[in-house]
mmCIF file of C-alpha atoms and ligand atoms in Angstrom:
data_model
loop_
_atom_site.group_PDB
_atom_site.id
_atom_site.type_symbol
_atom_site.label_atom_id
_atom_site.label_comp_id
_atom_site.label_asym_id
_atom_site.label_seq_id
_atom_site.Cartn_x
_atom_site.Cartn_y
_atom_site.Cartn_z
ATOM 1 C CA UNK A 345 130.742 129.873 110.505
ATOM 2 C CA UNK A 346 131.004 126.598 109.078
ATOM 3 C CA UNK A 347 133.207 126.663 105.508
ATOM 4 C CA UNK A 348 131.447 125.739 102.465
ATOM 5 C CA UNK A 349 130.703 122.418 101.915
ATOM 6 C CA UNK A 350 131.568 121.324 105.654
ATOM 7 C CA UNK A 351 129.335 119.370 108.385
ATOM 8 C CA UNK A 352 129.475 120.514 111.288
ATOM 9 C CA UNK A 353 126.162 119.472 112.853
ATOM 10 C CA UNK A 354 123.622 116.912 111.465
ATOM 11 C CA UNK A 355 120.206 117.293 112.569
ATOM 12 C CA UNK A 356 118.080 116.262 109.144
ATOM 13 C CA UNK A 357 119.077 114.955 105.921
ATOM 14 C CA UNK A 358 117.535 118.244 104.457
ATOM 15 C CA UNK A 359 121.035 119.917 105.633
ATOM 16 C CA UNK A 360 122.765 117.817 102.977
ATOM 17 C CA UNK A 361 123.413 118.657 99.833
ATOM 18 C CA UNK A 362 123.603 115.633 97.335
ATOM 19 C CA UNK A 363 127.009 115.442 96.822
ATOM 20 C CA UNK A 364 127.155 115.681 100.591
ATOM 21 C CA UNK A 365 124.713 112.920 100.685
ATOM 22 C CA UNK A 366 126.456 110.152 98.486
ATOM 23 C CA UNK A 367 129.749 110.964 100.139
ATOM 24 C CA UNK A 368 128.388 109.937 103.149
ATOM 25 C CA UNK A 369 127.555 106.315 101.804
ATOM 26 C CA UNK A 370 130.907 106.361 99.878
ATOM 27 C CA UNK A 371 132.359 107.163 103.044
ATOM 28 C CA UNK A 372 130.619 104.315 105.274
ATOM 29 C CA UNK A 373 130.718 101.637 102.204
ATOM 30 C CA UNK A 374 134.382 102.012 102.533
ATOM 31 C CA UNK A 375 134.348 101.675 106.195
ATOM 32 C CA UNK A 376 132.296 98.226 105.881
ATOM 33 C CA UNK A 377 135.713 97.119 103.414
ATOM 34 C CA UNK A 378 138.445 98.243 105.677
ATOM 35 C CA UNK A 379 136.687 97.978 109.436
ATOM 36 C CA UNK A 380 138.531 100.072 112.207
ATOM 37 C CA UNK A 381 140.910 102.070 110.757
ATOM 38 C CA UNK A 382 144.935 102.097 111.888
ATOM 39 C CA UNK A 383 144.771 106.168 113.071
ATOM 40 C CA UNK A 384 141.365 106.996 114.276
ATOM 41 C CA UNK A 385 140.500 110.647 112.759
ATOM 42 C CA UNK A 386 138.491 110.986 116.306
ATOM 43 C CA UNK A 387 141.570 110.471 118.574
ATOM 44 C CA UNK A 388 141.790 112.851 121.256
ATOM 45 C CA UNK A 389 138.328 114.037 120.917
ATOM 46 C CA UNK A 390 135.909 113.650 122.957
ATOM 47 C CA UNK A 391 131.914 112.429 122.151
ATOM 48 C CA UNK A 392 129.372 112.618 124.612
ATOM 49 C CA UNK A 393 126.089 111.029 123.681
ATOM 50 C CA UNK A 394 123.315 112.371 124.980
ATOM 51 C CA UNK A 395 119.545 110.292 124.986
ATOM 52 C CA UNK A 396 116.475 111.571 125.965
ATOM 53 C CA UNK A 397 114.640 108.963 124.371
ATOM 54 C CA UNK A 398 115.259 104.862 124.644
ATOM 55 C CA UNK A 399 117.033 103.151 122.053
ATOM 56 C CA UNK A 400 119.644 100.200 121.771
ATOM 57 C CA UNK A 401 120.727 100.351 117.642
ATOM 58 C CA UNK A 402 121.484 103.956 117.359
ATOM 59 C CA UNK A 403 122.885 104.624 120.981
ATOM 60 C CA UNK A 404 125.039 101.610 120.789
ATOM 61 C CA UNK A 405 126.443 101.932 117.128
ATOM 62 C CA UNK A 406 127.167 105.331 117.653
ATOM 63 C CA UNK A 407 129.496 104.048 120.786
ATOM 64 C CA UNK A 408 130.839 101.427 118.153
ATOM 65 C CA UNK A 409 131.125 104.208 115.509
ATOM 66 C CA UNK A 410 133.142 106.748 117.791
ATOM 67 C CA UNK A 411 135.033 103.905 119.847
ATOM 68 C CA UNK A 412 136.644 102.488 116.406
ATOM 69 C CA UNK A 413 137.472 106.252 115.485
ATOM 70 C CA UNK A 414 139.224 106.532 118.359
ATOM 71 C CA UNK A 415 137.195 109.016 120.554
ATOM 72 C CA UNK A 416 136.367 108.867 124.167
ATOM 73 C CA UNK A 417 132.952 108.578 124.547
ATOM 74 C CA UNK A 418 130.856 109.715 127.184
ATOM 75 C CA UNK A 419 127.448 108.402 127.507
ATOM 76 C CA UNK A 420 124.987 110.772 129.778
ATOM 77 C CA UNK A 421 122.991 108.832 132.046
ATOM 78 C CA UNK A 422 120.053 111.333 131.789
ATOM 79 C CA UNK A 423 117.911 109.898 134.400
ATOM 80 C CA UNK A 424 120.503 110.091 136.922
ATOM 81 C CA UNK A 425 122.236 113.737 135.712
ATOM 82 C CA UNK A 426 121.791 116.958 137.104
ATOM 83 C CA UNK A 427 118.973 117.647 134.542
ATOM 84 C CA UNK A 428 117.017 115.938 137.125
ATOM 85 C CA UNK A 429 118.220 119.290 140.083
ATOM 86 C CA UNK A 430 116.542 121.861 136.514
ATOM 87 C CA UNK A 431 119.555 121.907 134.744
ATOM 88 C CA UNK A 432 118.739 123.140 131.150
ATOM 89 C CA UNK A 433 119.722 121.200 128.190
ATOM 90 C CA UNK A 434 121.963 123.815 126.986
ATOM 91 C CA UNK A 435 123.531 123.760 130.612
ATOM 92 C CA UNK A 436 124.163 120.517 130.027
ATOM 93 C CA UNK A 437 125.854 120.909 127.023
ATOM 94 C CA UNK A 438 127.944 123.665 128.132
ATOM 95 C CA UNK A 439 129.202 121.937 130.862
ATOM 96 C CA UNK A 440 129.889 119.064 128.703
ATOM 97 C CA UNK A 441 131.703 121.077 126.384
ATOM 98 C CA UNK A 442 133.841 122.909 128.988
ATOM 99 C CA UNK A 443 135.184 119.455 129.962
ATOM 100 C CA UNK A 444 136.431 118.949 126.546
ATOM 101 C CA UNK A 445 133.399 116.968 124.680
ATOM 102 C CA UNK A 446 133.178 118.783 121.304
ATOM 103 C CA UNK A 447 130.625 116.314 119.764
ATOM 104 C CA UNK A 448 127.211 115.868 121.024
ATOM 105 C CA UNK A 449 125.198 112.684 119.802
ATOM 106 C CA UNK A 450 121.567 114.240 120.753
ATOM 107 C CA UNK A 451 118.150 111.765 120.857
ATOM 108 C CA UNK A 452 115.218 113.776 121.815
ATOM 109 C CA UNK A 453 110.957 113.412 121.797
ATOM 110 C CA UNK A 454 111.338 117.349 121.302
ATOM 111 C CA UNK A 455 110.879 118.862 118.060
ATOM 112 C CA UNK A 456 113.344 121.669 117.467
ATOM 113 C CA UNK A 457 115.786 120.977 120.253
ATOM 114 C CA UNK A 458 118.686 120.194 118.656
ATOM 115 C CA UNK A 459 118.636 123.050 116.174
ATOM 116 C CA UNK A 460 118.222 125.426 119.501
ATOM 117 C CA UNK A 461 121.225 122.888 121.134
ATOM 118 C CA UNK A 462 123.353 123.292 118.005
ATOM 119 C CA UNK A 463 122.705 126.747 117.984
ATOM 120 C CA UNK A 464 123.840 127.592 121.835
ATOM 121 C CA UNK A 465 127.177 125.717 121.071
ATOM 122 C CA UNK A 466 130.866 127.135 120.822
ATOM 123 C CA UNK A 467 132.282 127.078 116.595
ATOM 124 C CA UNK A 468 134.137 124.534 117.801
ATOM 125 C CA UNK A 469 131.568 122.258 119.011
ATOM 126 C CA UNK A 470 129.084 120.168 116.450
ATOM 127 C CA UNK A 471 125.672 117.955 117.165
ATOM 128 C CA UNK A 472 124.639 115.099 115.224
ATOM 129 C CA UNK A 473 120.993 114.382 115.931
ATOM 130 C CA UNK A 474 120.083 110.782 116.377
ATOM 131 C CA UNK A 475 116.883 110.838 116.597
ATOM 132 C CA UNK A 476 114.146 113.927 116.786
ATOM 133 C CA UNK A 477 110.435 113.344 117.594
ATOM 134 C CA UNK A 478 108.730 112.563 114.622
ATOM 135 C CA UNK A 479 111.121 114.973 112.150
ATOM 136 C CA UNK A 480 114.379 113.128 111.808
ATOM 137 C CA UNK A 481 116.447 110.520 111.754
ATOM 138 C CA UNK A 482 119.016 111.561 109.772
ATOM 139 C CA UNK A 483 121.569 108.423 110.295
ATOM 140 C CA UNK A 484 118.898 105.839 110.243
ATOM 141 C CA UNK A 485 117.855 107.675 106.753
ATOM 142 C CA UNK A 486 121.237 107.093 105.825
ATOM 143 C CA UNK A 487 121.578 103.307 106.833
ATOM 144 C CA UNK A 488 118.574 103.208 104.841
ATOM 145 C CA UNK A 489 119.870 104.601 101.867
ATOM 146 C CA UNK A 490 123.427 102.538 101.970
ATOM 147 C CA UNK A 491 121.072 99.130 102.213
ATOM 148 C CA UNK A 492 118.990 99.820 99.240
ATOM 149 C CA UNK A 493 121.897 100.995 97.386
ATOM 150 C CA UNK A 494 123.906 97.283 98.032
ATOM 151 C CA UNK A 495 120.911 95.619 96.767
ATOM 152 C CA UNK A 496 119.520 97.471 94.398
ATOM 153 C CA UNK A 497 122.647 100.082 92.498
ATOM 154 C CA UNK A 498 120.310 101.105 89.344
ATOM 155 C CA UNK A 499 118.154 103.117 92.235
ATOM 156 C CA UNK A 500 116.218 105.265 89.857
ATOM 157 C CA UNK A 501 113.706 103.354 88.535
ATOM 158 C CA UNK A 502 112.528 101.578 91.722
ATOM 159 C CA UNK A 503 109.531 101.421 93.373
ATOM 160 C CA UNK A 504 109.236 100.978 96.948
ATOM 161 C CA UNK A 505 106.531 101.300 99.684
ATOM 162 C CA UNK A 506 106.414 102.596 103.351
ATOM 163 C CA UNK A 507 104.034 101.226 104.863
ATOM 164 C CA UNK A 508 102.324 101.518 108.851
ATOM 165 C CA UNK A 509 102.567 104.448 110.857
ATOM 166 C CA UNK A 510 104.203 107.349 108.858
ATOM 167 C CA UNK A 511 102.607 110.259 110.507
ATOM 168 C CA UNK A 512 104.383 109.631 113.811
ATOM 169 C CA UNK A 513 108.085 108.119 112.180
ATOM 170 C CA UNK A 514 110.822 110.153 112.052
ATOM 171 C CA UNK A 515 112.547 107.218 110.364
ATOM 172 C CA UNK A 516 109.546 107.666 107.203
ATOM 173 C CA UNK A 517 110.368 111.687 107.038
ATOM 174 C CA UNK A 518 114.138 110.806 106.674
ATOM 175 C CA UNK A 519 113.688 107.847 104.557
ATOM 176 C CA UNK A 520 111.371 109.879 102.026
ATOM 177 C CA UNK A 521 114.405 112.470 101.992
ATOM 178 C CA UNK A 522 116.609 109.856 101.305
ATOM 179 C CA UNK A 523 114.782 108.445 98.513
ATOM 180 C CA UNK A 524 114.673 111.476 97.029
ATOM 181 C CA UNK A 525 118.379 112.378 97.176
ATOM 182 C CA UNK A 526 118.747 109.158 95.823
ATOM 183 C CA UNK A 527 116.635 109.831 92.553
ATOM 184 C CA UNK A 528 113.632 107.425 93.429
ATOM 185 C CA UNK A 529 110.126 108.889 92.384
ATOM 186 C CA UNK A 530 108.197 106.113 92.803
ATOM 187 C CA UNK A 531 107.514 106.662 96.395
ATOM 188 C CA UNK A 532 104.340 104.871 98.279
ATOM 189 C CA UNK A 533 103.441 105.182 101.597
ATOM 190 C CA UNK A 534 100.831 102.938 102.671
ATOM 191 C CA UNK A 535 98.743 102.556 106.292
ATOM 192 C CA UNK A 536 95.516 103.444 107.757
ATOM 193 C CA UNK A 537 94.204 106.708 107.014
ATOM 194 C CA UNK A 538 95.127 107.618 111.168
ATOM 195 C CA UNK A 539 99.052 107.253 109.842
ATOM 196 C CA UNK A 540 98.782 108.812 106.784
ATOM 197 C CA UNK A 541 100.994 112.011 106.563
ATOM 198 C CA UNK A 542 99.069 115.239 106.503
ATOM 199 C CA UNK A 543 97.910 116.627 102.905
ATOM 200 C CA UNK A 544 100.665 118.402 101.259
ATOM 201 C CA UNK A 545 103.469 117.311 103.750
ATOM 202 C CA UNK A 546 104.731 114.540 101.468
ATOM 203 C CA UNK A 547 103.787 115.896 97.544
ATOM 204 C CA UNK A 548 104.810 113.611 94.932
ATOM 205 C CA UNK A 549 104.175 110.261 97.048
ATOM 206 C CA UNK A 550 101.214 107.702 96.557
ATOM 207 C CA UNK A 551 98.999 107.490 99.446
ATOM 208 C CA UNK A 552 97.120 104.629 100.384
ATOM 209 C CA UNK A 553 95.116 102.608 103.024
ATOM 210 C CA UNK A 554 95.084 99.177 100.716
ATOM 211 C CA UNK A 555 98.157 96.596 100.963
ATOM 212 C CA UNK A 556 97.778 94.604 98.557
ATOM 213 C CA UNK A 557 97.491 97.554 95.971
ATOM 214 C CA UNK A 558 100.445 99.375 97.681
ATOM 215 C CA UNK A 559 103.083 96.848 97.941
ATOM 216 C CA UNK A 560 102.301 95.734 94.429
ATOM 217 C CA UNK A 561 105.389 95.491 92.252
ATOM 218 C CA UNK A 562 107.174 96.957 94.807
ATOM 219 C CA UNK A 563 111.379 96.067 95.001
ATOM 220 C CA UNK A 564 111.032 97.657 98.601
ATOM 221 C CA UNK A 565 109.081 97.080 101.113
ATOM 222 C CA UNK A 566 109.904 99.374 104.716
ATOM 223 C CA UNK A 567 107.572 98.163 107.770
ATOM 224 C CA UNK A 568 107.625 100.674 110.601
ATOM 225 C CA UNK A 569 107.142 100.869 113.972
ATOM 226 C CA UNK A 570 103.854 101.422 115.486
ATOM 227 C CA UNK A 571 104.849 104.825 117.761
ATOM 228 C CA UNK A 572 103.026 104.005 120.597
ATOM 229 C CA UNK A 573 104.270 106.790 122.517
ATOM 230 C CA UNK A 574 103.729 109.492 120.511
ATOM 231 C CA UNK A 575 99.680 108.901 120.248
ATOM 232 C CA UNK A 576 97.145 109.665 122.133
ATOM 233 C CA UNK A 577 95.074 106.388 123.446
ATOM 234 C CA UNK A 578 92.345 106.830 121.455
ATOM 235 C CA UNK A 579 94.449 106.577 118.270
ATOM 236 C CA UNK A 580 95.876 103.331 118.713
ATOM 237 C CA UNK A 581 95.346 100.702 116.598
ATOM 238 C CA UNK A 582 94.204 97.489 117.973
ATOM 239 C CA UNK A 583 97.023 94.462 117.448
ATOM 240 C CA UNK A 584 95.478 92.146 115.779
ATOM 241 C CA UNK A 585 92.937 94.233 113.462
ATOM 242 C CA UNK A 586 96.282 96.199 112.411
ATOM 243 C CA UNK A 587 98.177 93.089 111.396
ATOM 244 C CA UNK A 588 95.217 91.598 109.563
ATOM 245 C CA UNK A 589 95.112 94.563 107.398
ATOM 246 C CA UNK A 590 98.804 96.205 107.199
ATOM 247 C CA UNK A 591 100.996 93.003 109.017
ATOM 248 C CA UNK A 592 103.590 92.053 106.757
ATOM 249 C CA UNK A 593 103.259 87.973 105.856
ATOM 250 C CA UNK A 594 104.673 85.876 102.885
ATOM 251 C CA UNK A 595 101.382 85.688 101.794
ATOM 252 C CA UNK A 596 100.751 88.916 101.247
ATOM 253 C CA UNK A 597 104.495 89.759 100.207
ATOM 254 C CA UNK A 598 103.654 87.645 96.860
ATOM 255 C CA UNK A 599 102.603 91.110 95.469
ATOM 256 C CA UNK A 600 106.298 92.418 95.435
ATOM 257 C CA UNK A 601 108.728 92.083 92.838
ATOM 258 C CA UNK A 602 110.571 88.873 92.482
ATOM 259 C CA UNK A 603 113.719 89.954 94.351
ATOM 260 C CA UNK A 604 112.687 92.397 96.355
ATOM 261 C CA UNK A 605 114.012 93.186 99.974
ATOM 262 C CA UNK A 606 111.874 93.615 103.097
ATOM 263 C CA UNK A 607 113.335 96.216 105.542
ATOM 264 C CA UNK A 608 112.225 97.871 109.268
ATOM 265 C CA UNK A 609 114.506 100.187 111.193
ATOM 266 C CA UNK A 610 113.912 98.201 114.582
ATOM 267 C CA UNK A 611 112.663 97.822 117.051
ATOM 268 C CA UNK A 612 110.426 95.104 115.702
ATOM 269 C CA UNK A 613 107.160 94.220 117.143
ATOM 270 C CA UNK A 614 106.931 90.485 115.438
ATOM 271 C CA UNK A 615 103.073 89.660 114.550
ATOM 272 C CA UNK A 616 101.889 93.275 114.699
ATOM 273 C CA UNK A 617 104.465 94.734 111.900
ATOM 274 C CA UNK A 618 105.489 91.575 110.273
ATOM 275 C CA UNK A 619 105.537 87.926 111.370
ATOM 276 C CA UNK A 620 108.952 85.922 111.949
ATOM 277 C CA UNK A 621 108.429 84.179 108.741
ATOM 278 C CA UNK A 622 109.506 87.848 107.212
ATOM 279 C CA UNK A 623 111.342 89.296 109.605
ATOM 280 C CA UNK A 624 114.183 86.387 109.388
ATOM 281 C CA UNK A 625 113.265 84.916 106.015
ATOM 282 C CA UNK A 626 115.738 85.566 102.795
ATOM 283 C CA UNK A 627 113.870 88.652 102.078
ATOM 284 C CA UNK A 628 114.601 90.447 105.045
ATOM 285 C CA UNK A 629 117.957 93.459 105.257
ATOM 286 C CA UNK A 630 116.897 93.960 108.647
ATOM 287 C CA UNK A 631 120.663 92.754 110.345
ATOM 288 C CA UNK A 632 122.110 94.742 107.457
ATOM 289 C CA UNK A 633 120.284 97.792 108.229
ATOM 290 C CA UNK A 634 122.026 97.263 111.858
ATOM 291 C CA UNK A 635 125.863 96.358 110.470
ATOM 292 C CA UNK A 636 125.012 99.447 108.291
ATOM 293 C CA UNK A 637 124.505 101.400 110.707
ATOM 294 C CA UNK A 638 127.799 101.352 112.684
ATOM 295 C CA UNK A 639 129.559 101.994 109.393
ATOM 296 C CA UNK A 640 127.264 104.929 108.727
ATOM 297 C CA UNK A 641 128.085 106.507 112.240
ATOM 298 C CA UNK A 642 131.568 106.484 111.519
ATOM 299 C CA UNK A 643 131.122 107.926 108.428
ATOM 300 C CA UNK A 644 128.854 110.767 110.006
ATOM 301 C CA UNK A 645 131.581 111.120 112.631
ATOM 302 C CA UNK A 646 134.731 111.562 110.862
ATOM 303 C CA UNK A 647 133.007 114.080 108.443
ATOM 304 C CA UNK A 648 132.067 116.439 111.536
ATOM 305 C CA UNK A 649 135.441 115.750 113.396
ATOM 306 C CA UNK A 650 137.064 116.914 109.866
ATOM 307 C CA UNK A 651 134.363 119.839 109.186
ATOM 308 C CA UNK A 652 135.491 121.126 113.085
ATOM 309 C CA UNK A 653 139.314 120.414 112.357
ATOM 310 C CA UNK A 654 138.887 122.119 109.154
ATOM 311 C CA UNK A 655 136.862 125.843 110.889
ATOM 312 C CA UNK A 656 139.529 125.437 113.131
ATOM 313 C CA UNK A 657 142.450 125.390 110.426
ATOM 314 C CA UNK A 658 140.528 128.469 108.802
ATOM 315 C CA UNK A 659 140.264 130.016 112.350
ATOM 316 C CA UNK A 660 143.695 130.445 112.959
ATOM 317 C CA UNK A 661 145.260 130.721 109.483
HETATM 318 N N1 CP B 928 115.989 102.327 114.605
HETATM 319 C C1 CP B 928 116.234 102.898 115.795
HETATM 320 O O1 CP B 928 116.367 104.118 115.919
HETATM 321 O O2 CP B 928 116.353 101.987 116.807
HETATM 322 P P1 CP B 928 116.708 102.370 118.317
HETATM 323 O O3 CP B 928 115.519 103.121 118.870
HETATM 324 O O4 CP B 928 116.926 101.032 118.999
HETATM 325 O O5 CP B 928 117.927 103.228 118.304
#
């Protein structure tokens, strides 16, 4: 049972509390200021990061993250593991775990797998999810979160717009959490009517299929990620059509407020999402987002690595 207050695993950013929430920025904020710090909370433990799914910013930060804290780190090669002779996931795990990993850094195209993960493993054990089919993203909704928040502190009056495909981005359903926690109402998610979220998944946000209209005012602007591999062929957008209409230029970015930022979790797809005029013009958070994200992973780290030393403490006392 984990103790009040604790975080043991982190699959969404709906399993955080608010206070839990800002913490967590608090927590990587001050690990931008003070870098690696002189006794790693993670030493002696070890992390084994597990990806399903490809990715270089999360996989690699995470290794950053848990390397600076002082953990040994072991990364699964899953296409060469013994998944591939029907090993089950949990398998997996367990034999993981019985080696000594007690933190699991789980990507996965799989809705629901790592609740059932975190659920098959030892009180002693916790999962962080880095990335979940469409659901969550709960450390890229962070990263999110701690970049808005350096720009723009008074958070609760601003306005800011999602805009491509949302129906298939994890990184949208964590963001839109994030907002949230963060006090921001006015909340637009713009793309064709193919992205759109489902009615009633997302109440309280605008919904739109016009740019200009969306983006309008806005002191945020998040492009995301056409999710190729999560659609059918059929549903595909064609390049060129999608960046006349929903392609982020400086033209169209006129429309926003007058220091607004311009954001995308990566990986870019330059003259589809946005052209290079945004993506590396003064605008653009998108190399903060990344720096932000190693600090965030430590922060995320330490706080399950404490939340396990802590059961333990209770465990034995
Ligand atoms: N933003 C993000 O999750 O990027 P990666 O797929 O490279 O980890």
């Amino acid at each position: 049972m984990t103790p009040p207050g604790q975080v043991r695993h982190l699959l969404s950013l709906d399993d955080l509390e608010p206070a839990q929430f800002h913490a967590l920025l608090d927590s990587a904020e001050q690990f931008l200021k003070t870098g690696r710090p002189l006794v790693g909370p993670l030493q002696g433990r070890i992390v084994a990061s597990i990806f399903f799914e490809p990715s270089t910013r999360t996989r690699v930060s995470f290794e950053i993250a848990a390397r600076r804290l002082g953990a040994d780190l072991v990364n699964l090669d899953v296409m060469c593991s013994s998944r591939k002779k029907g090993e089950a996931d949990r398998d997996t795990l367990s034999t993981l775990a019985a080696m000594g990993a007690s933190i699991f850094i789980l990507r996965t195209g799989v809705a629901g797998l790592p609740a059932e993960l975190a659920g098959h493993l030892a009180p002693d054990c916790g999962l962080i999810s880095a990335g979940e089919a469409e659901f969550a993203h709960p450390t890229q909704g962070l990263l999110d979160m701690l970049t808005i928040r350096q720009h723009k502190p008074d958070t609760d009056k601003l306005r800011v717009a999602i805009v491509g495909d949302i129906a298939h981005s994890r990184v949208a359903r964590s963001a839109v959490r994030g907002l949230r926690l963060m006090g921001i109402s006015d909340i637009r998610l713009i793309g064709p009517e193919s992205f759109l979220p489902d009615d009633g998944e997302m109440p309280g946000t605008f919904q739109g299929n016009d740019l200009a209209s969306g983006i309008d005012g806005a002191d945020v602007v998040m492009a995301l990620r056409i999710q190729r591999e999560r659609m059918k062929l059929a549903e595909m957008p064609e390049s060129a059509d999608y960046f006349q209409r929903f392609g982020l230029t400086e033209k169209k970015l006129a429309a926003l407020a007058p220091d607004a930022i311009v954001m995308h979790p990566g990986p870019i797809n330059r003259g589809i999402e946005l052209d290079d005029e945004v993506a590396d013009g003064p605008r653009s958070v998108i190399r903060e987002q990344v720096r932000n994200g190693v600090a965030v992973r430590m922060a995320v780290l330490t706080t399950v690595a404490n939340s396990l030393a802590e059961s333990d403490r209770a465990g034995r006392a």
